[in-house]
PDB file of C-alpha atoms in Angstrom:
ATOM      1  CA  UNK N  61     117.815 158.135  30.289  1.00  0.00           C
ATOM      2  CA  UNK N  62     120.402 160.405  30.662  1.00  0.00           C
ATOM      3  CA  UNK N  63     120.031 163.955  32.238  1.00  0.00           C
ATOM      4  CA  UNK N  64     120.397 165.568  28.123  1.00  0.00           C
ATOM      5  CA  UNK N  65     117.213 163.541  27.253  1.00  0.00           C
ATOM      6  CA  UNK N  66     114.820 165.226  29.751  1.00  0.00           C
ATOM      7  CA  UNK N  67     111.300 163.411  29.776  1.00  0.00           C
ATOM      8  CA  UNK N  68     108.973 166.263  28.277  1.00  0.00           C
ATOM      9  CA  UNK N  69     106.464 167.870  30.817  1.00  0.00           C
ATOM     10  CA  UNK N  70     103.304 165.804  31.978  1.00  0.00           C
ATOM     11  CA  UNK N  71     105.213 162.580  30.617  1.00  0.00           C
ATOM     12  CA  UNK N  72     105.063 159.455  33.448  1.00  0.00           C
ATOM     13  CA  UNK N  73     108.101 158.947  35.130  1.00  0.00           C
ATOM     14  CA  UNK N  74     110.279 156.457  33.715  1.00  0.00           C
ATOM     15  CA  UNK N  75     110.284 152.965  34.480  1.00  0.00           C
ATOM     16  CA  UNK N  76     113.466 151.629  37.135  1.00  0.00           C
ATOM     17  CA  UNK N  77     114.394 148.514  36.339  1.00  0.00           C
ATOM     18  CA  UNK N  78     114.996 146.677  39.445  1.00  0.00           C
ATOM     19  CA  UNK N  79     117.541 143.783  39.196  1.00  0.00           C
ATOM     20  CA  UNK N  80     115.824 140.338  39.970  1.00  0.00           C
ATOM     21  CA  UNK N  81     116.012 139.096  43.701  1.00  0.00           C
ATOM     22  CA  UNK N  82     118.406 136.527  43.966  1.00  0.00           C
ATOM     23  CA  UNK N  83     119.710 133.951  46.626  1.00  0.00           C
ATOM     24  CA  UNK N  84     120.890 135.604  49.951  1.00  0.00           C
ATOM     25  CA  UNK N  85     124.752 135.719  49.957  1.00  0.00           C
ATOM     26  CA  UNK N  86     124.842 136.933  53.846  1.00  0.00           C
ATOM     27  CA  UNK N  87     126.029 134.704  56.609  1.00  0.00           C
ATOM     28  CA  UNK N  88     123.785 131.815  57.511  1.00  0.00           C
ATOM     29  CA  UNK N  89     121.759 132.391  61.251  1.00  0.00           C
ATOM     30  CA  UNK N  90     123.061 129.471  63.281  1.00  0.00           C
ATOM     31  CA  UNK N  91     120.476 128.251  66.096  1.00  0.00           C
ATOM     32  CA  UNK N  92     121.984 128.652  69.393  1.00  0.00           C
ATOM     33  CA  UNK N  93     120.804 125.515  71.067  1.00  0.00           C
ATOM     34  CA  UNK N  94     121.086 125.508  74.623  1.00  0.00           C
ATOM     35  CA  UNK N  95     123.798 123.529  77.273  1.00  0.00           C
ATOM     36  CA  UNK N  96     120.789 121.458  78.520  1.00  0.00           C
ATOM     37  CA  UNK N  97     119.318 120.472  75.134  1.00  0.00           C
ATOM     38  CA  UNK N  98     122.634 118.767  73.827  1.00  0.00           C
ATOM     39  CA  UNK N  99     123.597 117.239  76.680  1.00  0.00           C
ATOM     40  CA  UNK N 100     119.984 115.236  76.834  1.00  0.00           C
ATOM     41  CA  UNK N 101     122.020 112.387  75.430  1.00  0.00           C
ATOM     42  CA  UNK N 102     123.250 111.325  79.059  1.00  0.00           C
ATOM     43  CA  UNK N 103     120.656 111.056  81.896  1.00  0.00           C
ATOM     44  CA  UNK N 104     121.315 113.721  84.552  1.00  0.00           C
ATOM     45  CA  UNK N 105     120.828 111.239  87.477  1.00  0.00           C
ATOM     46  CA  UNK N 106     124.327 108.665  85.597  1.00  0.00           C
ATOM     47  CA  UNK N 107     126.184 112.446  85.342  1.00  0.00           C
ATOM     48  CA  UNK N 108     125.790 113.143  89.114  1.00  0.00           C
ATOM     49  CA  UNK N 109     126.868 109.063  89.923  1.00  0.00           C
ATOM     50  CA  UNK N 110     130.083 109.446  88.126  1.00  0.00           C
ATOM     51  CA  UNK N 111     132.311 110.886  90.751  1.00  0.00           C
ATOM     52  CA  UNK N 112     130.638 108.797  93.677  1.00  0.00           C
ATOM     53  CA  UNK N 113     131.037 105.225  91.622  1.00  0.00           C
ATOM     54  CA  UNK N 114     134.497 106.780  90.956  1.00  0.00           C
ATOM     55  CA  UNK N 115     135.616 107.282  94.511  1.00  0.00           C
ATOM     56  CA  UNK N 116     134.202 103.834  95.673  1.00  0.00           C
ATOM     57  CA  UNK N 117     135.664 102.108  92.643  1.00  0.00           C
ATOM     58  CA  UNK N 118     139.175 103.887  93.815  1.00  0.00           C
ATOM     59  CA  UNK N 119     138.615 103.211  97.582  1.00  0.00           C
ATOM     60  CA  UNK N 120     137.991  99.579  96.783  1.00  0.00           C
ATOM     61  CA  UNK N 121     141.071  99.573  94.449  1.00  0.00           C
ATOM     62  CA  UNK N 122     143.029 101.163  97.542  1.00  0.00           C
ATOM     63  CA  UNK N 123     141.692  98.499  99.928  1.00  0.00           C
ATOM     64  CA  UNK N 124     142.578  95.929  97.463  1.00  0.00           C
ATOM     65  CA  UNK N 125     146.267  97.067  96.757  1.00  0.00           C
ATOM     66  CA  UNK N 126     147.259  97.722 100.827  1.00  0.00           C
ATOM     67  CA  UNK N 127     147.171 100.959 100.534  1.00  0.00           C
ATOM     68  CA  UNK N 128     144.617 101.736 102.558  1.00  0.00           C
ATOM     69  CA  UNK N 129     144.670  99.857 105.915  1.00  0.00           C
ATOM     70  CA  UNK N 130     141.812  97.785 106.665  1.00  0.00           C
ATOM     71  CA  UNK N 131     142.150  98.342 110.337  1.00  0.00           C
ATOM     72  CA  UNK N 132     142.134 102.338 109.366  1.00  0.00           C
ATOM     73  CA  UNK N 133     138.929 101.837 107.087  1.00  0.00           C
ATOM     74  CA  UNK N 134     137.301  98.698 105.931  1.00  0.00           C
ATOM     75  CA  UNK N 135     136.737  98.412 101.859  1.00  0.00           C
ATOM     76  CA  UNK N 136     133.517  98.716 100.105  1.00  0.00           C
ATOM     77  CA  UNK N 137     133.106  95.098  99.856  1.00  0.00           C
ATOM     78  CA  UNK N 138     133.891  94.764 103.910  1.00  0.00           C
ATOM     79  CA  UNK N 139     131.312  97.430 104.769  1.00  0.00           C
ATOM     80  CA  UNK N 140     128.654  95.336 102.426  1.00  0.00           C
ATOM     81  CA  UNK N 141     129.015  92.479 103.967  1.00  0.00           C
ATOM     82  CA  UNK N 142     128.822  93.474 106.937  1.00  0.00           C
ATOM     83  CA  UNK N 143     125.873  95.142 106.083  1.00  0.00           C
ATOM     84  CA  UNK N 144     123.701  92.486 105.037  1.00  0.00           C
ATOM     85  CA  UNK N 145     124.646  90.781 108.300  1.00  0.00           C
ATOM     86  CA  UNK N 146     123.925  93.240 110.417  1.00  0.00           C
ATOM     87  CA  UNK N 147     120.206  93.531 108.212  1.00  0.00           C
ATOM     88  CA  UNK N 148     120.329  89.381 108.449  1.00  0.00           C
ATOM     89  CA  UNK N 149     120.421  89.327 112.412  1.00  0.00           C
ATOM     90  CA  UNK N 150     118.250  92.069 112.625  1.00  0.00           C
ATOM     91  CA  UNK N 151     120.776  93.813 114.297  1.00  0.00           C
ATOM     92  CA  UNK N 152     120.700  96.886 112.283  1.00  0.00           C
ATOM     93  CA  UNK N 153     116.546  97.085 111.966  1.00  0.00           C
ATOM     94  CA  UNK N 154     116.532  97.171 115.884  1.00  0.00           C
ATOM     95  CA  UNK N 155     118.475  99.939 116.303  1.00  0.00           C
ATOM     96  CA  UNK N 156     116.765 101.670 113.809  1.00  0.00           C
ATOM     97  CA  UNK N 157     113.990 101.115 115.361  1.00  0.00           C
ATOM     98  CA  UNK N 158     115.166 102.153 118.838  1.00  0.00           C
ATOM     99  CA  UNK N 159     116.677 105.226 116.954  1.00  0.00           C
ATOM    100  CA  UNK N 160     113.761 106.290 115.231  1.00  0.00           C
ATOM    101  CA  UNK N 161     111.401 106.277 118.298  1.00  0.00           C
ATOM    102  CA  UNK N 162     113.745 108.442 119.952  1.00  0.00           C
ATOM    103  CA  UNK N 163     113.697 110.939 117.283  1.00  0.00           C
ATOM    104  CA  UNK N 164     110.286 111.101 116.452  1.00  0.00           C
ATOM    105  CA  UNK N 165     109.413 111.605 119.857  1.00  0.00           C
ATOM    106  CA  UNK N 166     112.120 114.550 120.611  1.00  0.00           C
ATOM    107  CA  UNK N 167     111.093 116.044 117.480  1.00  0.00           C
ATOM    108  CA  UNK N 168     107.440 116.122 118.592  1.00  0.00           C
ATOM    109  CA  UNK N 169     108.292 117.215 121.986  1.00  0.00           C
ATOM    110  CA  UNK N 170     110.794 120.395 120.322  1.00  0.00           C
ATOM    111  CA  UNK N 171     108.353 121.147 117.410  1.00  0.00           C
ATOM    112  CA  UNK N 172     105.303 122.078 119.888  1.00  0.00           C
ATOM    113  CA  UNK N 173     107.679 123.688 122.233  1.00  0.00           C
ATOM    114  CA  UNK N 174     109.420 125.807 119.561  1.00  0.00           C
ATOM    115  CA  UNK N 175     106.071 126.805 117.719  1.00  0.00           C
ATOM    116  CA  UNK N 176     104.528 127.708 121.149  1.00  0.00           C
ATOM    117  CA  UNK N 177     107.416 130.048 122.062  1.00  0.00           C
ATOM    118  CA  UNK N 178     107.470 131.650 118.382  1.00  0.00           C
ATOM    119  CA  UNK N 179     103.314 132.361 118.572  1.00  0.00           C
ATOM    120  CA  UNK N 180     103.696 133.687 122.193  1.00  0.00           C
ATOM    121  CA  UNK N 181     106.666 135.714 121.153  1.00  0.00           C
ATOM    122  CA  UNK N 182     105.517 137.129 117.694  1.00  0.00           C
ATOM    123  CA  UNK N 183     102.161 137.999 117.743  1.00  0.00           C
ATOM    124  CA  UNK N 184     102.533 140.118 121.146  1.00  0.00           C
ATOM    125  CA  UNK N 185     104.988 142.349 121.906  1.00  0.00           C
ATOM    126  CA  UNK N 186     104.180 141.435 125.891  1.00  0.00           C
ATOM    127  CA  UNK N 187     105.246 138.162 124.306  1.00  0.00           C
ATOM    128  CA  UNK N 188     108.526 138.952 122.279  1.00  0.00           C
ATOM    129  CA  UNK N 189     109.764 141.050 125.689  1.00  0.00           C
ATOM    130  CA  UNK N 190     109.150 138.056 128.178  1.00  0.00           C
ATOM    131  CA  UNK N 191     110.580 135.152 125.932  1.00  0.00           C
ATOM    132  CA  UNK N 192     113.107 136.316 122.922  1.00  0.00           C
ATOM    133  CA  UNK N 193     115.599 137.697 125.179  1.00  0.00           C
ATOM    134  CA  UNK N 194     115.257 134.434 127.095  1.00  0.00           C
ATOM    135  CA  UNK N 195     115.576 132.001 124.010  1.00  0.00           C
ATOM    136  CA  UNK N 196     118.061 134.283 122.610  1.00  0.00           C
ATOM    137  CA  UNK N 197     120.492 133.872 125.639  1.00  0.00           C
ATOM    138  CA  UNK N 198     119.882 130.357 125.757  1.00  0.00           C
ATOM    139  CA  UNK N 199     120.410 129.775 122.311  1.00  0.00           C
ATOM    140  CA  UNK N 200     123.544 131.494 122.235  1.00  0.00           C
ATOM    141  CA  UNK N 201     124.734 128.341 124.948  1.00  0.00           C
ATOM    142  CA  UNK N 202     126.043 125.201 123.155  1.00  0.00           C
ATOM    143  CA  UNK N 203     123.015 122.775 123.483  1.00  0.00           C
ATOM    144  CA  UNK N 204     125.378 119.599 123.747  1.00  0.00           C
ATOM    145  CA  UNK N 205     127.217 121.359 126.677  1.00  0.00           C
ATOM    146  CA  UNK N 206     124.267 120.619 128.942  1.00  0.00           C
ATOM    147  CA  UNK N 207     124.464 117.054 128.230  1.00  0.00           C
ATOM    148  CA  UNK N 208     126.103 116.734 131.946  1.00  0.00           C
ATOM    149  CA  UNK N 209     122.971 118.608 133.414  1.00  0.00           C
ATOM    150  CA  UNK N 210     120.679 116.794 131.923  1.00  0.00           C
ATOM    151  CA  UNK N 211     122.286 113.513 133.442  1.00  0.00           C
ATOM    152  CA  UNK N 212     121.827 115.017 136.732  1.00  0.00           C
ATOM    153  CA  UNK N 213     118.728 115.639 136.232  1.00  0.00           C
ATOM    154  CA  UNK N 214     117.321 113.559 134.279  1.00  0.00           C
ATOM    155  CA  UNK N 215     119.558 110.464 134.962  1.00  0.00           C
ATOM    156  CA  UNK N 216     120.846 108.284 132.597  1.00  0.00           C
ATOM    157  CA  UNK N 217     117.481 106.786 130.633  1.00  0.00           C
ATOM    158  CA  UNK N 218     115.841 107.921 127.853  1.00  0.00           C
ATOM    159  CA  UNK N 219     115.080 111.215 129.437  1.00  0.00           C
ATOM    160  CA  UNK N 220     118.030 113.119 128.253  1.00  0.00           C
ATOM    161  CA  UNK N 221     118.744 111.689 124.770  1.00  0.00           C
ATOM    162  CA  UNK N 222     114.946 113.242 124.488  1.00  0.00           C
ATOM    163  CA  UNK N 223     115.640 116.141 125.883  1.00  0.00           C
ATOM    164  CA  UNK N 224     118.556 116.977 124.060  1.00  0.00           C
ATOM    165  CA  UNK N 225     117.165 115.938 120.741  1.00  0.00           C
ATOM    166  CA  UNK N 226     113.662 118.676 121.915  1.00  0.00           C
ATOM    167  CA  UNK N 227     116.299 121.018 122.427  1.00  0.00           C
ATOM    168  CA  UNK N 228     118.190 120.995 119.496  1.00  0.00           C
ATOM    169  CA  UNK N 229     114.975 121.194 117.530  1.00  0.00           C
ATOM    170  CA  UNK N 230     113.272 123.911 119.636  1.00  0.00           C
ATOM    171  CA  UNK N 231     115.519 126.793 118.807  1.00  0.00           C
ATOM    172  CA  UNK N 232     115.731 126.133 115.149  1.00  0.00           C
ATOM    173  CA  UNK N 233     111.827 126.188 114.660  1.00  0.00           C
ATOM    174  CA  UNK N 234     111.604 129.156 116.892  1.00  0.00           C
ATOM    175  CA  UNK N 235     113.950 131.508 115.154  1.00  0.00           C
ATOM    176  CA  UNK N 236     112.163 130.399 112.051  1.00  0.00           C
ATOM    177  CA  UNK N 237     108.295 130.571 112.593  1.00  0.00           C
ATOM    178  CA  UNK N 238     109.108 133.908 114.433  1.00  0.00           C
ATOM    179  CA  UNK N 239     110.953 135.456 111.948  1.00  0.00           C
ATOM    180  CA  UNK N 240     108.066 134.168 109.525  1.00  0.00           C
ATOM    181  CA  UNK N 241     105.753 135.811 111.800  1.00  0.00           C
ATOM    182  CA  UNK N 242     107.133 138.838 111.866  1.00  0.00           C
ATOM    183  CA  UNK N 243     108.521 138.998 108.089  1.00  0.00           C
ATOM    184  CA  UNK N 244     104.274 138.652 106.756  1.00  0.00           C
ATOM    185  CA  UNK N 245     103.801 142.025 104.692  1.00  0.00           C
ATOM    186  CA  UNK N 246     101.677 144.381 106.469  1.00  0.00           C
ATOM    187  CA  UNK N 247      99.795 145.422 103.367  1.00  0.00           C
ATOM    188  CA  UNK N 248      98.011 142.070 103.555  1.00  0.00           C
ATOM    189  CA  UNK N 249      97.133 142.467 107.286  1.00  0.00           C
ATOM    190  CA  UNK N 250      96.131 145.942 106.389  1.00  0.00           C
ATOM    191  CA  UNK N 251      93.891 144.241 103.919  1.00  0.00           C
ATOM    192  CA  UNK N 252      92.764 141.717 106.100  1.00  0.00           C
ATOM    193  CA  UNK N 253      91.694 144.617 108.422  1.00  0.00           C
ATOM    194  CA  UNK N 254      89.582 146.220 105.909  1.00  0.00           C
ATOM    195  CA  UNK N 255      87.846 143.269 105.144  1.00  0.00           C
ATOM    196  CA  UNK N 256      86.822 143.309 108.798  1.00  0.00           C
ATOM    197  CA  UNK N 257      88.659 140.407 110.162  1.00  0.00           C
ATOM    198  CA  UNK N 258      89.202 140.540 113.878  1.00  0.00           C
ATOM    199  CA  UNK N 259      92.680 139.559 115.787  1.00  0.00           C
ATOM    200  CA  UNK N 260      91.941 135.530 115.656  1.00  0.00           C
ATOM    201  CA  UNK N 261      90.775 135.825 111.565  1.00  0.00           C
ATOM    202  CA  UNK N 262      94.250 137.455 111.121  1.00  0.00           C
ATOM    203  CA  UNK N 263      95.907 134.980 112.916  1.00  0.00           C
ATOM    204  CA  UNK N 264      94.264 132.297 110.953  1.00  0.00           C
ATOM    205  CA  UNK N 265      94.293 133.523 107.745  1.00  0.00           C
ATOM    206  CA  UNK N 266      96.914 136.030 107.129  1.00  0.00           C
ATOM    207  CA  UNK N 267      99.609 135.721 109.838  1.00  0.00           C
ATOM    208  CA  UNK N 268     100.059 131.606 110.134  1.00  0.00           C
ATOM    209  CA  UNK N 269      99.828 130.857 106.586  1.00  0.00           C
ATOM    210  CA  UNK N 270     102.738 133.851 105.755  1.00  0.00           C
ATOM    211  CA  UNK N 271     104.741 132.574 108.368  1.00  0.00           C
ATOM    212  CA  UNK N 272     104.579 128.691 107.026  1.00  0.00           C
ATOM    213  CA  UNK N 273     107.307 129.317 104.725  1.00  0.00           C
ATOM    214  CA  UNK N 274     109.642 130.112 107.159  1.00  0.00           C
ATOM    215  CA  UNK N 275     107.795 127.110 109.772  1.00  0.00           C
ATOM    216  CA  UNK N 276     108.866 124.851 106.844  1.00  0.00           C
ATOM    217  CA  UNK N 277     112.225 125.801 106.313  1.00  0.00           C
ATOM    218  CA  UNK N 278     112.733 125.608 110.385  1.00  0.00           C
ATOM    219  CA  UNK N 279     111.454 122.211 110.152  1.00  0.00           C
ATOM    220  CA  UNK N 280     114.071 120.706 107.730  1.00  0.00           C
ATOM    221  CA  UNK N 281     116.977 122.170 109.575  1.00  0.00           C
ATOM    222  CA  UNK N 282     115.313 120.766 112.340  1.00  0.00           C
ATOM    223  CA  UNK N 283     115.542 117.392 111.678  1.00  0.00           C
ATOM    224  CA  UNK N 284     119.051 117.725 110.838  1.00  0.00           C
ATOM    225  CA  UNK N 285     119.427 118.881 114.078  1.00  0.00           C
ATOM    226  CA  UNK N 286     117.775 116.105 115.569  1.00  0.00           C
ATOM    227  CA  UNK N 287     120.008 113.182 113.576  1.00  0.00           C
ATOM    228  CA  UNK N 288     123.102 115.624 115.113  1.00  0.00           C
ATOM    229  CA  UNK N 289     121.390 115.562 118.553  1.00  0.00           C
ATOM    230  CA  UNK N 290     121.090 111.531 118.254  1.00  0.00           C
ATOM    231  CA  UNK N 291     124.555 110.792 117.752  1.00  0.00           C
ATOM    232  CA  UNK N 292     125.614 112.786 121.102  1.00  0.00           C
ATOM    233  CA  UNK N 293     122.254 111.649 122.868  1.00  0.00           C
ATOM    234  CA  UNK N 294     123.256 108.134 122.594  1.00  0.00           C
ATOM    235  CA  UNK N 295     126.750 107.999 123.646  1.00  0.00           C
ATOM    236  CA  UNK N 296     124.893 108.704 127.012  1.00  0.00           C
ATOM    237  CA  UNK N 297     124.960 105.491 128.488  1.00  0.00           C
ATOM    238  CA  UNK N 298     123.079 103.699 125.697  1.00  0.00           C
ATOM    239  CA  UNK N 299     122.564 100.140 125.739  1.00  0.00           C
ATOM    240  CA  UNK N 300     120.604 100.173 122.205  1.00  0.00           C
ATOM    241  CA  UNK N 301     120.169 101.801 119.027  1.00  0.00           C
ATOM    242  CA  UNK N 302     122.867 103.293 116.223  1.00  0.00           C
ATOM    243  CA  UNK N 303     124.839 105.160 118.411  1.00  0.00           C
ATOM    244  CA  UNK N 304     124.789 102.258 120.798  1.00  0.00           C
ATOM    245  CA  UNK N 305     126.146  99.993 118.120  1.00  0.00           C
ATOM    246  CA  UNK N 306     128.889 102.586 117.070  1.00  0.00           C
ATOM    247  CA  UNK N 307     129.900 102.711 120.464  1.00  0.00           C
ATOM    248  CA  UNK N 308     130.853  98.736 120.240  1.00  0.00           C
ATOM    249  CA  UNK N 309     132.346  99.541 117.150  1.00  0.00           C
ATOM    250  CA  UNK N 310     134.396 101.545 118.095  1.00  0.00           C
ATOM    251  CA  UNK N 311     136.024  99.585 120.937  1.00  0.00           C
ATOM    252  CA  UNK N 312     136.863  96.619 118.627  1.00  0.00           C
ATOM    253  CA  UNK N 313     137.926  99.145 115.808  1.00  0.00           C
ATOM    254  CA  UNK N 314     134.995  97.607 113.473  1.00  0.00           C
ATOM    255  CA  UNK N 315     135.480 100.861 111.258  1.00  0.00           C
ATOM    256  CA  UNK N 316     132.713  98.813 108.831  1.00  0.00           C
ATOM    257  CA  UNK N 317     130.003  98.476 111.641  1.00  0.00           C
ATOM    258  CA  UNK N 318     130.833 102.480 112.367  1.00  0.00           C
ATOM    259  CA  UNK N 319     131.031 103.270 108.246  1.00  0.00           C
ATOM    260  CA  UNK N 320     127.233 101.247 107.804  1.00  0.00           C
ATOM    261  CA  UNK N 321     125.937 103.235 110.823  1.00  0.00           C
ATOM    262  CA  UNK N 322     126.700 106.537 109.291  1.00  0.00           C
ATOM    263  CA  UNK N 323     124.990 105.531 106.317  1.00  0.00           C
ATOM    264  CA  UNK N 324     122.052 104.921 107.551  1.00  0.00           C
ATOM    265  CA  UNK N 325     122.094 108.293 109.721  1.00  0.00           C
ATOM    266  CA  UNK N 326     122.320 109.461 106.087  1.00  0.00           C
ATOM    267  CA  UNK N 327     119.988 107.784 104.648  1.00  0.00           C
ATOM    268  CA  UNK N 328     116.983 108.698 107.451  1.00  0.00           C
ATOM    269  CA  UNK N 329     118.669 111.861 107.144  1.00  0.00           C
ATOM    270  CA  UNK N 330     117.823 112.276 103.180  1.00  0.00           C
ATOM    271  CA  UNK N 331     114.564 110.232 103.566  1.00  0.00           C
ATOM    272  CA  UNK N 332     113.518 113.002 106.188  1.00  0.00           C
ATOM    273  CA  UNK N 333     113.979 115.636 103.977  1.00  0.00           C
ATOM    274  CA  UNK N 334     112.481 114.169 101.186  1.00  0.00           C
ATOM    275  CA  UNK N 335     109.407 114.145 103.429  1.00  0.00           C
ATOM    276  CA  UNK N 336     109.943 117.615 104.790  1.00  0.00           C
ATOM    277  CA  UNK N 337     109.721 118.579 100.539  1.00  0.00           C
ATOM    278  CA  UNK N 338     106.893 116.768 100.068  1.00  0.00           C
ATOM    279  CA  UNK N 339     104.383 118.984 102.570  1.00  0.00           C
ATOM    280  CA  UNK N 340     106.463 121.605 101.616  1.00  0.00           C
ATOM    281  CA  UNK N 341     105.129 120.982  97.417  1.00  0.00           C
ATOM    282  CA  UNK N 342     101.464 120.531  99.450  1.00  0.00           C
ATOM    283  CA  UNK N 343     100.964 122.992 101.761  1.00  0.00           C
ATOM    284  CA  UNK N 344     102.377 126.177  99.986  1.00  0.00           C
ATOM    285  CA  UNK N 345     100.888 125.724  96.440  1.00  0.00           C
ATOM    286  CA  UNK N 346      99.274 128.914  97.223  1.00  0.00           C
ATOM    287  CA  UNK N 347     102.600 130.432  96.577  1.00  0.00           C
ATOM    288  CA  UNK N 348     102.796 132.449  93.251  1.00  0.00           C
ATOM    289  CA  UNK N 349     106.995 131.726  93.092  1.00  0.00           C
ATOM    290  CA  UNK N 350     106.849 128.429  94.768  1.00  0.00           C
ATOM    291  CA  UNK N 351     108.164 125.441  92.283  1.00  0.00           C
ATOM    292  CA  UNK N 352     108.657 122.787  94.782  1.00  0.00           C
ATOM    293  CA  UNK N 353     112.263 122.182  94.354  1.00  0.00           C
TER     294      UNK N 353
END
């Protein structure tokens, strides 16, 4: 209808014709598919082995060729061998052994002296006056620089590879459960409060389990502290264990024996922490952001 044939008064409007819906001629959404969904095709564990099969496979290759001295490092093959001696002998299980009880017992000893020390120091303020500045200036000393007072007076035994191992172990957990201690939000002791728990309900049931977090994370640089505190512990006069055995090594240049005793310090070392996770994923399930990785 054009605009000289004007629809006469009261008359319905005129029909539109609409033109028929047809196929979409716009560009096609693509689905963005994420990094992590195509690459499913390869494990991530044979990914992350690449570059270590890599750098064996070129050591050995080195070894193999001259390149690399044997007397300057034994080949991947040499270390292996010497390995399964070593395990065949039952060389290599006794020092472990030896090893372990030394750790486990100067981790004890450090772990009750550094958790004492953090509860005396950060749930008083009596407490955080007499010991933090007294920590804190000891801490600030190298702890393997009193490996020559210990010796005097503690001799040459078992006494100061202990000590220096509780040492080592001490200060980390003691900076951590006191900072954990003193980091708990005071909204939730406020609310503890008004729920009429006295000073030892707060301490149970507010105070310690904020501060495990932090008692946690103390604990696994702990124990790295106490595989460092081994090594030097047992280049003090030892007549047994890893350190003992590195010792030898290294007096006959057996770089193999010394290359299969630092992997198994790494091993105990990864085996530790893989513990340390585990109470870690049972102990703080409570925690809203906690995912246990």
């Amino acid at each position: 209808m054009t605009i000289d044939q004007a629809a006469p008064p009261g008359a319905p409007p005129p029909r539109v014709e609409r033109p028929a819906a047809g196929p979409r001629t716009g560009p096609e959404l693509v689905p963005v598919v994420p990094v992590s969904a195509r690459r499913r095709g390869v494990p991530r564990w044979l990914r992350r082995a690449v570059v270590p099969v890599f750098l064996l496979a070129l050591w050995q290759v080195l070894s193999a060729s001259g390149a690399l001295p044997g007397d300057l490092l034994a080949s991947p093959g040499t270390i292996a061998r010497t390995a399964w001696t070593l395990v065949s002998d039952g060389t290599l299980p006794s020092a472990m052994s030896v090893s372990l009880q030394r750790v486990a017992v100067g981790l004890a000893l450090g772990v009750v002296a550094g958790v004492l020390l953090a509860l005396a120091s950060g749930l008083s303020r009596l407490g955080e006056d007499l010991v933090d500045p007294v920590v804190q200036m000891l801490r600030s000393v190298p702890w393997v620089g009193v490996i020559p007072l210990f010796i005097i007076w503690l001799g040459i035994g078992e006494a100061p590879k202990i000590a220096l191992i509780s040492l080592g172990v001490a200060f980390h957990l003691y900076l951590n459960v006191y900072a954990g201690i003193r980091g708990v939000d005071a909204q939730l002791v406020e609310a503890g409060t008004s729920l009429g728990l006295g000073r030892w309900g707060l301490i149970r049931h507010v105070i310690l389990p904020g501060a495990l977090p932090g008692a946690m994370t103390g604990l696994r640089y702990s124990l790295a502290t106490a595989w460092l505190a081994l090594v030097f512990g047992e280049q003090v006069n030892a007549d047994d264990g890893l350190g003992f055995l590195m010792n030898q090594a290294r007096e006959f240049f057996r770089t193999d024996v010394i290359v299969v005793c630092l992997v198994v310090y790494a091993v105990l070392g990864l085996l530790a922490d893989f513990i340390v996770r585990t109470l870690e994923r049972l102990l703080l399930q409570w925690r809203p952001t906690f995912t246990g990785q």
